[in-house]
Coordinates of C-alpha atoms in Angstrom, one line a residue:
Chain A
M84 CA 16.4 18.8 4.9
N85 CA 16.7 21.4 7.6
T86 CA 19.8 19.5 8.5
T87 CA 22.8 21.6 6.9
N88 CA 23.1 23.8 10.1
G89 CA 23.7 21.6 12.5
A90 CA 26.0 19.5 9.8
R91 CA 27.6 23.0 9.2
G92 CA 29.0 22.9 13.3
T93 CA 30.3 19.8 13.4
A94 CA 32.1 20.3 10.0
G95 CA 33.7 23.4 11.3
D96 CA 34.9 21.4 14.6
S97 CA 37.1 18.7 12.4
R98 CA 38.1 22.1 10.5
A99 CA 39.0 23.8 13.0
E100 CA 40.9 20.9 15.2
S101 CA 43.2 19.4 11.1
A102 CA 44.0 24.0 11.6
G103 CA 44.9 24.1 14.7
S104 CA 47.1 20.5 14.7
S105 CA 49.7 23.2 12.9
M106 CA 48.9 20.8 9.3
P107 CA 49.4 22.7 6.4
A108 CA 46.2 21.3 4.6
V109 CA 44.1 23.4 5.4
S110 CA 44.7 25.0 2.1
S111 CA 45.4 22.6 -0.2
V112 CA 42.0 20.9 -1.6
I113 CA 43.2 17.9 -1.1
Q114 CA 46.2 16.5 0.8
C115 CA 46.8 12.9 1.2
S116 CA 50.1 11.9 3.0
G117 CA 50.9 7.8 4.0
V118 CA 47.8 6.2 2.3
N119 CA 47.7 2.8 3.0
F120 CA 44.7 0.8 1.7
F121 CA 43.8 -3.0 2.0
F122 CA 40.7 -5.0 0.6
G123 CA 39.8 -8.7 2.5
Q124 CA 40.8 -9.9 5.5
G125 CA 43.1 -12.2 7.4
E126 CA 45.1 -14.5 4.2
L127 CA 43.5 -13.0 1.6
R128 CA 44.2 -9.3 2.3
K129 CA 45.0 -7.2 -0.2
Q130 CA 47.0 -4.5 -0.1
I131 CA 45.7 -1.7 -2.9
L132 CA 47.2 1.1 -2.5
F133 CA 50.7 2.2 -0.3
E134 CA 51.8 5.5 1.3
V135 CA 50.2 7.8 -1.5
E136 CA 51.0 10.9 -0.8
F137 CA 49.8 14.2 -2.8
A138 CA 48.3 17.2 -2.9
I139 CA 46.4 18.9 -5.4
E140 CA 46.2 22.6 -4.9
P141 CA 43.4 25.5 -5.8
G142 CA 42.2 25.8 -9.4
E143 CA 44.7 22.9 -11.1
I144 CA 43.4 20.1 -12.6
V145 CA 45.1 17.4 -12.0
L146 CA 44.7 13.6 -14.2
L147 CA 45.2 10.0 -12.4
T148 CA 46.3 7.8 -14.8
G149 CA 47.5 4.4 -14.3
P150 CA 46.4 0.8 -15.8
S151 CA 43.2 -1.3 -14.7
G152 CA 44.0 -2.1 -11.3
S153 CA 46.4 0.1 -10.2
G154 CA 43.9 1.4 -7.9
K155 CA 43.2 4.9 -9.3
T156 CA 39.2 3.9 -7.8
T157 CA 39.5 2.9 -4.9
L158 CA 41.9 6.5 -4.2
L159 CA 39.4 8.1 -5.9
T160 CA 36.5 6.7 -3.6
L161 CA 38.9 7.1 -0.6
I162 CA 38.9 11.3 -1.5
A163 CA 35.5 11.3 -2.4
G164 CA 34.1 10.3 1.5
L165 CA 32.6 7.0 -0.6
R166 CA 34.6 5.0 1.5
S167 CA 36.4 4.6 5.4
M168 CA 40.5 5.8 5.6
Q169 CA 42.5 2.3 7.0
E170 CA 45.7 3.6 6.7
G171 CA 47.4 7.6 6.8
Q172 CA 46.1 10.9 6.3
M173 CA 43.3 12.2 3.9
H174 CA 41.9 16.0 4.4
V175 CA 39.6 17.1 1.2
L176 CA 38.6 20.7 1.6
G177 CA 39.7 21.5 4.7
Y178 CA 37.3 18.0 6.2
R179 CA 39.5 15.2 8.2
L180 CA 38.3 12.0 6.7
H181 CA 40.3 9.2 8.7
N182 CA 38.1 9.6 11.6
P183 CA 35.8 11.3 10.5
G184 CA 33.0 13.4 12.7
P185 CA 29.7 12.0 11.5
R186 CA 28.3 13.9 8.9
D187 CA 31.5 15.2 7.1
L188 CA 31.7 12.7 5.0
L189 CA 27.9 13.4 3.7
E190 CA 29.3 17.1 3.7
V191 CA 32.6 17.1 2.0
R192 CA 30.4 15.0 -0.8
R193 CA 28.1 17.7 -1.0
R194 CA 31.0 20.2 -1.7
I195 CA 32.1 17.9 -4.9
G196 CA 31.0 17.8 -8.4
F197 CA 30.8 14.2 -9.6
I198 CA 30.8 13.4 -12.6
F199 CA 30.8 9.6 -13.7
Q200 CA 31.7 7.7 -16.5
A201 CA 28.7 6.0 -17.4
H202 CA 26.8 9.8 -17.1
N203 CA 24.8 8.0 -14.6
L204 CA 21.5 10.7 -14.8
L205 CA 18.4 10.0 -14.0
P206 CA 16.2 8.6 -15.9
Y207 CA 12.7 9.5 -15.0
L208 CA 14.4 12.9 -15.5
T209 CA 14.2 16.0 -18.3
A210 CA 17.8 17.6 -18.6
L211 CA 17.0 20.6 -16.6
Q212 CA 15.4 18.4 -14.0
N213 CA 18.4 16.6 -13.9
V214 CA 21.1 19.3 -13.0
Q215 CA 17.7 20.7 -11.0
V216 CA 17.7 18.2 -9.1
M217 CA 21.1 19.3 -7.2
F218 CA 20.0 22.3 -5.7
E219 CA 17.7 20.0 -3.7
L220 CA 20.9 19.9 -1.3
Q221 CA 20.5 23.6 -1.0
P222 CA 17.2 24.0 1.1
N223 CA 18.7 28.2 0.7
V224 CA 18.4 28.2 -3.1
S225 CA 14.6 28.8 -3.5
A226 CA 13.0 26.5 -6.7
E227 CA 12.5 29.3 -9.5
E228 CA 16.5 30.5 -8.6
G229 CA 17.2 26.1 -9.1
R230 CA 15.7 26.3 -12.2
Q231 CA 17.0 29.5 -13.8
R232 CA 20.7 28.5 -13.0
A233 CA 20.0 24.8 -14.2
A234 CA 19.3 26.0 -17.3
R235 CA 21.5 28.7 -17.5
M236 CA 24.1 25.9 -16.7
L237 CA 23.2 23.7 -19.3
E238 CA 23.1 26.8 -22.1
Q239 CA 26.5 26.8 -21.2
V240 CA 27.3 23.5 -22.2
G241 CA 25.5 23.5 -25.2
L242 CA 22.3 22.4 -24.5
G243 CA 19.8 25.2 -24.4
D244 CA 17.7 23.7 -27.0
R245 CA 17.6 20.0 -24.6
L246 CA 16.5 21.8 -21.4
H247 CA 12.9 19.2 -21.6
Y248 CA 14.6 16.4 -22.9
Q249 CA 14.5 13.2 -21.3
V250 CA 17.8 11.6 -20.7
A251 CA 16.9 8.7 -23.4
R252 CA 16.2 10.5 -25.8
L253 CA 20.0 13.1 -25.2
S254 CA 23.1 11.3 -27.4
G255 CA 25.9 9.6 -25.4
G256 CA 27.8 13.3 -25.3
Q257 CA 25.7 15.3 -24.7
R258 CA 24.2 12.9 -21.8
Q259 CA 28.0 13.4 -20.7
R260 CA 27.2 17.7 -20.6
V261 CA 24.3 17.2 -18.5
A262 CA 26.2 15.4 -16.0
I263 CA 28.8 17.8 -17.0
A264 CA 26.4 20.7 -16.0
R265 CA 24.3 19.1 -12.6
A266 CA 28.3 19.0 -11.5
L267 CA 29.3 22.0 -11.6
V268 CA 25.6 23.6 -11.3
G269 CA 25.9 23.9 -8.0
G270 CA 29.5 25.7 -7.2
P271 CA 31.3 22.5 -6.1
Q272 CA 34.7 23.8 -4.8
L273 CA 36.5 20.1 -6.2
V274 CA 35.5 18.1 -9.6
L275 CA 36.0 14.4 -9.6
A276 CA 35.7 13.1 -12.8
D277 CA 36.5 8.9 -13.2
E278 CA 37.1 8.3 -16.9
P279 CA 34.7 10.8 -18.3
T280 CA 35.1 10.1 -21.9
A281 CA 35.7 6.2 -21.4
A282 CA 32.0 5.5 -23.1
L283 CA 31.9 8.4 -25.6
D284 CA 33.7 8.0 -29.2
G285 CA 36.7 10.0 -29.6
A286 CA 35.4 13.7 -30.9
S287 CA 32.5 13.9 -28.1
G288 CA 35.1 12.8 -25.4
R289 CA 36.9 15.5 -26.2
E290 CA 34.2 17.9 -26.8
V291 CA 33.9 16.9 -23.7
V292 CA 36.4 16.8 -21.7
N293 CA 37.8 20.6 -23.0
L294 CA 33.7 21.9 -22.2
L295 CA 34.7 20.9 -18.8
Q296 CA 38.7 22.5 -18.8
A297 CA 37.0 25.3 -19.7
L298 CA 34.0 25.8 -17.3
A299 CA 36.6 25.3 -14.3
R300 CA 39.4 27.5 -15.7
E301 CA 36.5 29.8 -15.5
Q302 CA 35.3 29.3 -12.4
G303 CA 38.3 28.5 -10.9
R304 CA 38.0 24.6 -9.8
P305 CA 40.4 22.0 -9.4
I306 CA 39.5 19.4 -10.9
L307 CA 40.9 15.7 -10.4
M308 CA 40.4 13.2 -13.4
V309 CA 40.9 9.5 -13.6
T310 CA 41.7 8.4 -17.3
H311 CA 43.7 6.3 -18.7
D312 CA 42.6 8.4 -22.5
T313 CA 45.8 9.3 -23.3
R314 CA 44.1 12.1 -26.6
V315 CA 43.2 14.2 -23.3
L316 CA 46.7 14.3 -21.0
D317 CA 47.3 17.8 -22.8
I318 CA 44.2 19.4 -20.3
A319 CA 46.5 18.2 -17.4
D320 CA 48.0 20.9 -15.3
R321 CA 50.0 17.9 -13.5
I322 CA 49.5 14.0 -14.2
L323 CA 50.0 12.0 -11.1
E324 CA 50.1 8.3 -12.2
L325 CA 49.4 5.2 -9.9
Q326 CA 51.2 1.8 -10.6
D327 CA 50.6 -1.1 -8.6
G328 CA 49.1 0.6 -5.4
R329 CA 52.1 3.6 -6.4
L330 CA 52.5 7.2 -7.2
A331 CA 54.8 6.7 -9.3
S332 CA 58.2 9.6 -9.2
H333 CA 57.7 12.1 -12.0
S334 CA 54.2 12.5 -11.3
T335 CA 55.3 14.5 -7.9
G336 CA 56.8 16.7 -10.5
A337 CA 55.6 20.2 -11.4
L338 CA 54.2 20.0 -15.3
S339 CA 54.1 17.0 -17.2
K340 CA 53.4 17.4 -21.1
P341 CA 52.4 14.6 -23.3
A342 CA 55.2 13.6 -25.9
A343 CA 52.9 14.3 -28.8
V344 CA 53.0 17.8 -28.1
Chain B
M40 CA 12.0 17.1 3.7
S41 CA 11.4 19.4 0.7
Q42 CA 11.3 18.1 -2.2
R43 CA 10.4 21.2 -4.3
I44 CA 11.1 19.5 -8.3
G45 CA 8.5 16.7 -6.8
L46 CA 10.9 13.4 -7.4
S47 CA 9.4 11.2 -6.4
W48 CA 6.2 11.5 -7.9
L49 CA 8.1 11.9 -11.8
Q50 CA 9.6 8.7 -10.4
L51 CA 6.5 7.0 -9.7
R52 CA 5.1 7.9 -13.0
H53 CA 8.3 7.1 -14.9
E54 CA 7.1 3.4 -15.3
K55 CA 3.3 3.1 -16.2
M56 CA 2.8 -0.7 -15.9
K57 CA 4.4 -0.2 -12.5
L58 CA 2.3 2.8 -10.8
F59 CA -0.6 1.4 -12.6
A60 CA -0.4 -1.9 -10.7
A61 CA 0.7 -0.9 -7.1
V62 CA -3.0 1.8 -7.9
S63 CA -4.5 -0.7 -8.4
G64 CA -3.3 -2.7 -5.1
V65 CA -3.8 -0.2 -3.1
M66 CA -7.4 0.4 -4.4
V67 CA -8.7 -3.4 -4.0
S68 CA -7.9 -3.4 -1.1
V69 CA -9.0 0.2 0.1
V70 CA -12.5 -1.6 -1.2
L71 CA -12.4 -4.5 0.6
M72 CA -11.6 -2.6 3.8
W73 CA -15.0 -0.4 2.9
M74 CA -16.9 -3.7 1.8
Q75 CA -15.7 -5.7 5.0
L76 CA -16.3 -2.7 7.5
G77 CA -19.9 -1.4 5.3
L78 CA -21.5 -4.7 6.2
M79 CA -20.1 -5.6 9.3
K80 CA -22.1 -1.9 10.1
A81 CA -24.6 -2.1 8.0
L82 CA -25.6 -6.0 9.2
F83 CA -25.6 -4.4 13.1
A84 CA -27.6 -1.4 12.1
S85 CA -30.0 -3.1 10.2
A86 CA -30.9 -4.9 13.5
V87 CA -31.6 -1.9 15.7
V88 CA -33.4 0.1 13.0
L89 CA -36.9 -0.8 14.9
H90 CA -35.2 0.3 18.0
G91 CA -34.6 3.5 16.7
S92 CA -38.0 4.6 15.4
L93 CA -39.1 4.0 18.9
A94 CA -41.3 7.2 19.8
G95 CA -39.9 7.4 22.8
E96 CA -37.0 8.1 25.7
V97 CA -37.8 5.2 27.3
V98 CA -38.4 1.4 27.1
V99 CA -39.9 -1.1 29.0
I100 CA -39.6 -4.8 28.5
H101 CA -40.1 -8.3 30.4
S102 CA -36.7 -8.9 32.5
Q103 CA -36.0 -11.7 30.6
Y104 CA -36.2 -10.3 26.9
E105 CA -33.4 -11.6 25.3
H106 CA -34.0 -9.8 21.2
L107 CA -36.5 -8.9 19.0
L108 CA -37.0 -12.6 17.8
H109 CA -37.2 -13.9 21.5
S110 CA -39.5 -11.5 23.4
K111 CA -41.6 -11.7 26.5
V112 CA -44.5 -10.6 27.2
F113 CA -45.6 -8.7 30.3
S114 CA -49.2 -7.2 31.8
S115 CA -49.9 -3.8 30.1
R116 CA -51.4 -3.3 33.4
L117 CA -47.6 -2.2 33.9
L118 CA -46.9 0.0 31.4
Y119 CA -50.5 2.4 31.7
R120 CA -48.9 2.9 35.5
L121 CA -46.9 5.3 34.0
K122 CA -49.5 7.6 32.3
G123 CA -49.9 8.8 35.4
S124 CA -46.8 10.2 36.0
P125 CA -46.8 13.9 35.8
D126 CA -43.3 13.4 33.8
V127 CA -44.8 11.8 30.8
V128 CA -46.6 12.3 28.0
S129 CA -47.3 9.3 26.5
V130 CA -47.5 5.7 26.5
S131 CA -47.4 3.1 24.0
G132 CA -48.1 -1.2 23.8
I133 CA -46.4 -2.9 21.4
Y134 CA -46.9 -6.4 21.0
L135 CA -44.6 -8.3 18.0
A136 CA -44.4 -12.0 16.6
P137 CA -43.2 -13.4 13.7
I138 CA -46.0 -14.4 11.6
E139 CA -46.1 -16.5 8.3
W140 CA -46.8 -14.6 4.8
K141 CA -48.1 -16.6 2.0
N142 CA -46.6 -15.1 -1.0
P143 CA -49.6 -14.6 -3.5
W144 CA -48.6 -15.0 -6.6
N145 CA -46.9 -19.0 -6.0
G146 CA -48.2 -19.5 -2.6
E147 CA -44.3 -19.8 -1.2
M148 CA -44.9 -19.7 3.2
R149 CA -42.5 -17.1 4.5
S150 CA -41.5 -15.7 7.4
M151 CA -42.1 -11.8 8.5
Q152 CA -42.0 -10.1 12.0
C153 CA -44.9 -8.9 12.9
Y154 CA -45.9 -5.4 15.3
G155 CA -48.9 -4.7 16.6
I156 CA -49.5 -0.7 17.3
E157 CA -51.6 1.3 19.2
T158 CA -53.6 3.8 15.9
E159 CA -54.2 6.6 18.2
S160 CA -50.3 6.7 19.6
P161 CA -48.0 4.1 17.6
G162 CA -45.1 4.9 19.7
L163 CA -42.9 4.7 16.0
S164 CA -41.9 7.0 14.2
I165 CA -41.6 6.1 11.5
P166 CA -41.2 8.6 8.4
G167 CA -45.2 8.8 6.5
L168 CA -46.9 6.4 9.5
A169 CA -48.4 8.7 10.7
D170 CA -50.5 9.8 7.2
Q171 CA -51.6 6.0 7.3
L172 CA -52.5 5.2 11.1
A173 CA -56.9 5.7 9.7
S174 CA -56.4 3.5 7.3
L175 CA -54.3 1.0 9.6
R176 CA -57.5 1.6 11.8
Q177 CA -59.8 -1.0 9.5
R178 CA -60.8 -4.3 9.7
D179 CA -57.7 -6.9 8.5
V180 CA -55.4 -4.6 7.0
F181 CA -51.3 -4.0 7.6
L182 CA -48.4 -1.7 6.3
Y183 CA -46.0 -3.5 4.5
D184 CA -42.5 -2.8 4.7
R185 CA -41.0 -1.5 1.1
L186 CA -37.6 -2.0 2.0
A187 CA -38.2 -6.3 2.8
R188 CA -36.1 -8.2 0.6
P189 CA -37.6 -9.4 -2.3
R190 CA -38.4 -13.5 -1.7
F191 CA -41.8 -11.8 -0.1
G192 CA -42.8 -11.5 -3.9
N193 CA -43.0 -7.9 -5.8
V194 CA -45.6 -6.4 -3.2
V195 CA -43.8 -2.9 -3.6
G196 CA -43.8 -2.9 -8.1
E197 CA -47.2 -4.5 -7.9
L198 CA -48.5 -2.5 -5.6
E199 CA -47.7 1.3 -7.5
R200 CA -49.2 -1.0 -10.8
G201 CA -52.3 -0.4 -8.7
A202 CA -52.9 -3.9 -7.7
D203 CA -54.8 -5.4 -4.9
I204 CA -52.7 -7.4 -2.6
K205 CA -54.3 -9.5 -0.4
P206 CA -51.9 -12.1 0.8
E207 CA -53.0 -14.8 3.0
L208 CA -51.5 -14.1 6.9
N209 CA -51.8 -16.6 9.1
R210 CA -54.4 -17.8 7.2
R211 CA -56.2 -15.0 7.5
R212 CA -56.9 -13.2 4.6
M213 CA -55.3 -9.7 4.9
K214 CA -54.8 -6.5 2.6
L215 CA -52.6 -4.4 2.0
A216 CA -53.2 -0.3 2.8
G217 CA -49.9 1.4 2.3
L218 CA -45.9 1.4 3.0
V219 CA -43.4 2.0 5.5
D220 CA -39.7 2.1 5.2
L221 CA -38.2 -0.7 8.0
G222 CA -35.7 -2.5 6.6
A223 CA -33.9 -6.1 6.8
S224 CA -31.7 -8.1 9.6
F225 CA -30.9 -11.4 11.0
G226 CA -33.4 -13.2 10.8
I227 CA -35.8 -11.0 9.7
D228 CA -36.7 -10.5 6.0
G229 CA -39.2 -8.0 6.4
N230 CA -41.9 -6.1 9.0
L231 CA -45.2 -5.7 8.9
L232 CA -47.7 -3.4 11.1
V233 CA -50.9 -4.0 11.7
S234 CA -53.2 -2.5 14.4
H235 CA -53.2 -4.1 18.1
A236 CA -57.2 -4.8 17.0
N237 CA -55.4 -6.8 14.1
F238 CA -53.4 -8.5 15.4
L239 CA -55.1 -10.1 18.4
R240 CA -57.2 -11.6 15.0
L241 CA -54.0 -12.7 13.3
F242 CA -52.9 -14.2 16.6
S243 CA -56.0 -15.2 19.1
E244 CA -53.9 -17.4 21.1
R245 CA -52.5 -14.5 22.3
D246 CA -53.6 -12.7 25.8
P247 CA -54.6 -8.7 25.0
G248 CA -53.5 -7.5 28.1
H249 CA -49.8 -8.8 27.3
I250 CA -47.5 -6.8 25.9
D251 CA -44.0 -7.4 24.8
L252 CA -41.9 -3.7 24.3
G253 CA -43.6 -0.3 26.2
V254 CA -42.8 2.7 24.8
V255 CA -42.8 5.7 27.2
R256 CA -42.6 9.4 25.7
L257 CA -41.5 11.7 28.9
K258 CA -42.2 15.7 28.7
P259 CA -39.0 17.6 27.2
G260 CA -36.9 18.7 29.5
V261 CA -37.4 15.4 31.6
S262 CA -33.9 13.5 33.0
V263 CA -34.1 10.3 30.7
E264 CA -31.8 8.7 33.4
A265 CA -33.8 10.2 36.7
A266 CA -37.4 9.4 35.1
Q267 CA -36.0 5.3 33.8
R268 CA -34.3 4.7 38.2
Q269 CA -38.1 6.0 39.2
F270 CA -39.8 3.9 37.0
Q271 CA -37.9 0.6 37.3
Q272 CA -38.4 1.4 41.3
Q273 CA -42.1 2.0 40.5
L274 CA -42.6 -1.3 38.2
G275 CA -40.8 -3.3 40.4
E276 CA -38.7 -6.7 38.9
Q277 CA -40.9 -8.7 36.6
V278 CA -39.8 -5.9 33.8
L279 CA -36.4 -4.4 32.6
V280 CA -36.9 -0.1 32.4
L281 CA -34.2 1.4 29.9
T282 CA -33.3 4.4 27.8
R283 CA -33.4 3.9 24.0
D284 CA -30.0 3.2 23.5
Q285 CA -29.3 0.7 26.3
F286 CA -32.3 -1.7 24.6
A287 CA -30.7 -0.8 21.2
D288 CA -27.6 -2.2 23.1
I289 CA -28.8 -5.6 24.6
E290 CA -29.8 -6.4 20.8
L291 CA -26.7 -5.6 19.3
K292 CA -24.8 -7.9 22.0
Y293 CA -27.1 -10.7 21.0
W294 CA -26.3 -10.1 17.3
K295 CA -22.5 -10.2 18.6
S296 CA -22.0 -12.7 20.7
A297 CA -24.7 -15.4 19.1
T298 CA -23.1 -14.5 15.4
P299 CA -18.9 -14.5 15.0
I300 CA -20.0 -11.5 12.4
G301 CA -17.9 -9.2 14.0
V302 CA -15.1 -12.0 14.1
I303 CA -15.4 -12.5 10.1
F304 CA -15.5 -8.9 8.9
S305 CA -12.7 -7.9 11.5
A306 CA -10.6 -10.4 10.0
G307 CA -11.6 -9.3 6.7
T308 CA -11.1 -6.3 6.4
F309 CA -7.7 -7.3 8.0
V310 CA -7.4 -9.0 4.6
G311 CA -7.7 -5.9 3.0
F312 CA -5.6 -3.8 5.2
F313 CA -3.1 -7.3 4.0
I314 CA -3.2 -7.1 1.0
G315 CA -2.8 -3.5 0.2
F316 CA 0.2 -3.5 1.9
I317 CA 1.8 -6.3 0.7
V318 CA 1.1 -5.0 -2.8
V319 CA 2.5 -2.1 -2.0
Y320 CA 5.5 -3.4 -0.2
Q321 CA 6.3 -5.8 -3.1
I322 CA 6.2 -3.3 -5.7
L323 CA 8.5 -0.6 -3.7
Y324 CA 11.2 -3.3 -2.7
T325 CA 11.8 -4.2 -6.3
D326 CA 11.0 0.0 -7.7
V327 CA 14.3 0.9 -4.9
T328 CA 15.8 -2.6 -6.1
N329 CA 15.4 -1.4 -9.7
H330 CA 17.2 1.7 -8.6
L331 CA 19.7 0.8 -6.6
P332 CA 22.4 2.2 -9.1
Q333 CA 20.9 5.3 -9.4
Y334 CA 20.5 5.4 -5.2
A335 CA 23.8 5.0 -5.2
T336 CA 25.0 7.8 -7.4
M337 CA 22.8 10.5 -5.4
K338 CA 24.1 9.0 -1.9
A339 CA 27.3 9.6 -3.7
M340 CA 26.4 13.3 -4.8
G341 CA 25.7 14.3 -1.2
F342 CA 22.0 13.0 -0.7
S343 CA 21.2 11.8 2.8
N344 CA 19.4 8.6 3.6
A345 CA 17.5 10.7 5.8
Y346 CA 16.5 12.4 2.2
L347 CA 16.3 9.2 0.6
R348 CA 14.0 7.6 2.8
G349 CA 11.2 10.5 2.6
L350 CA 11.4 9.8 -1.4
I351 CA 10.4 6.6 -1.0
L352 CA 7.6 6.8 2.2
A353 CA 6.5 9.9 -0.2
Q354 CA 6.2 7.1 -3.0
S355 CA 4.1 5.3 -0.7
L356 CA 1.9 7.9 0.3
Q357 CA 1.4 8.8 -3.6
L358 CA 0.2 5.0 -4.2
G359 CA -1.6 5.2 -1.2
L360 CA -3.5 8.7 -1.8
L361 CA -4.4 7.5 -5.6
G362 CA -5.6 4.1 -4.6
F363 CA -8.0 5.8 -1.7
V364 CA -9.8 8.0 -4.3
P365 CA -11.1 5.6 -7.2
G366 CA -11.0 2.7 -4.6
T367 CA -13.8 4.8 -2.5
L368 CA -15.4 5.2 -5.7
I369 CA -15.9 1.7 -6.7
A370 CA -16.9 1.1 -2.9
A371 CA -20.0 3.8 -3.3
M372 CA -20.5 1.7 -7.1
L373 CA -20.4 -1.5 -4.7
Y374 CA -23.0 -0.1 -1.5
A375 CA -25.1 1.3 -4.2
A376 CA -25.4 -2.0 -5.9
L377 CA -25.8 -4.2 -2.6
R378 CA -27.8 -1.8 -1.0
N379 CA -30.7 -2.6 -3.8
V380 CA -30.1 -6.6 -3.0
T381 CA -29.8 -6.7 0.4
Q382 CA -32.0 -4.0 1.6
L383 CA -28.9 -2.8 3.9
P384 CA -28.5 0.2 5.5
L385 CA -24.6 0.4 3.5
T386 CA -23.5 4.2 3.3
L387 CA -20.6 6.0 2.9
D388 CA -20.1 7.0 6.5
P389 CA -17.8 10.1 6.7
A390 CA -16.3 9.1 9.9
R391 CA -15.6 5.3 8.8
G392 CA -13.5 7.7 5.2
I393 CA -11.4 9.5 7.7
F394 CA -10.9 6.0 9.5
L395 CA -10.1 4.1 6.4
A396 CA -7.5 6.8 4.9
A397 CA -5.8 7.0 7.8
V398 CA -5.3 3.3 7.9
T399 CA -4.5 3.8 4.2
V400 CA -2.2 5.8 5.0
V401 CA -0.2 4.1 7.5
M402 CA -0.3 0.5 4.9
C403 CA 1.3 2.8 2.6
A404 CA 3.9 4.1 5.2
L405 CA 3.9 0.7 6.6
S406 CA 5.2 -1.1 2.8
G407 CA 7.4 2.3 2.8
L408 CA 9.3 1.6 5.9
F409 CA 9.9 -1.7 4.8
A410 CA 10.8 -1.6 1.7
I411 CA 13.5 1.1 3.1
R412 CA 15.7 -0.8 4.8
R413 CA 16.5 -2.3 0.9
L414 CA 18.1 1.3 0.6
S415 CA 21.4 0.5 2.9
S416 CA 22.4 -1.9 0.2
A417 CA 23.1 1.2 -2.1
D418 CA 26.3 1.4 -1.5
P419 CA 28.1 5.1 -2.9
A420 CA 31.7 3.6 -3.3
E421 CA 30.1 1.5 -6.4
V422 CA 29.1 4.4 -8.9
F423 CA 32.9 4.9 -9.7

């Protein structure tokens, strides 16, 4: 893939423009304001998000909670550049996602580490290859360096002895740890996690979240995690709560600790 | 497209049965194409084996000559006039006619092509012929085509056993004096060579002064085209003076227009191509469909459409390569088997190999390109 240089050019343009328009967005990891989002057309048109406004600063770990159907996943796909914005403004990692340039969405995605509800590993690859695959997006990293960095990352998530296991031979918790390694190995500027504990039992879920928190803290990476697993709320610096498509008032407040602590 | 960990291949080999099916499909297609093209080429090549064996650069025929089975005689005096030309080394006249072969073992009558040649200057360069010219001068002997179809009896086998073979030719008892390699073709199941004298004994009604083919050998360095023009002028319009290739073209042109062989085998080749295309397309298409969530995940993680397209295209080409090699090996075995049965000059021509490899690549790439359209259904927004 030799398109990186050209794409950087486009990205650079759009970033420069946001900076020039005196938006405070540039320093924030995520800056969104007045975001409305609708599904469907005409009479079936249904509003999913209402005037959503928040920011995430570098190094923050933020949880996004709320009941099913509250719009969490939709918001996440907008932030990730997987869906087109309709109304409002959204800046992620300095890229403008409303009226994006032709390759901006792709460039944003490449700078995000994704962790999915169901690991979404490639079943035909080993643990190591699944992590290595991220370096296909970074042509400047040699194959050998990619292999070494992937192996080191897997050691960090405690799978140093499982490098060459096929996905099918790993347990649920192990798979999710491979997914974490895959999300972090490329040095993402933001980690987006969608219910990473949903498919895991309590102990494994806890382990995975702790690992994610520790690694993110160590590398200073901001995390936005969608979850309604109340057992893991304590890892957050901040909790945003969506209800019927609106951010609940208390979620803009500073640190909210779970009641149990 | 950089695929440094060989993603396309790792994915392809993950499901062994599917890989096997796809490779088999390509293989069948490659074998079919080899067979169709090979048979077409061999059939046409077999029609001009004699033309390629003529020992001369220039050929003289009657102006109404149609093809080897429908020749027309002209006066040999015309041909022998060319002997006086300073450009000519030698000239030789050849008689030809179909002859009745009576199978000496079961009495069946079959037609063969009989050539009457001058034993001093045979006008043919066939390996092994020169050594047998002396024995060909004897009365009532003939040379038999080793590559004749088996319907004339186990002639070669019996000869090798040391048997004396004396079949009736045109109701005349003749003795087999040796073997030459010529080969069967359209309408010609086998060939016989005899001397001029014996030819006239077999065909008593023929005028000795009229021949079917005149073969002219030029001195080295003489321009064939110039000599051809000059001889044509010298001999007049009753005969045609041709280069050897032009003479062969008459034969090829006749069989191409008289038989649907070209159309049949071209259609067969296309069928082979189509089978390969459909099989590879079907397999890649279902493969992409089955892996849509994976492709959506990859899109979400920042893999571009171009990268994913490259992945599928690479797979289609890998399938092509995997199918082409064993397909060609199978074709080689079938060629060998068919050569024995049909005596057709079937060979794995390297140039055709390159052509078919290219056709296979195009076939697989096309299937890949069609299957790629399925990729657009992978929606990265659905991965969460």
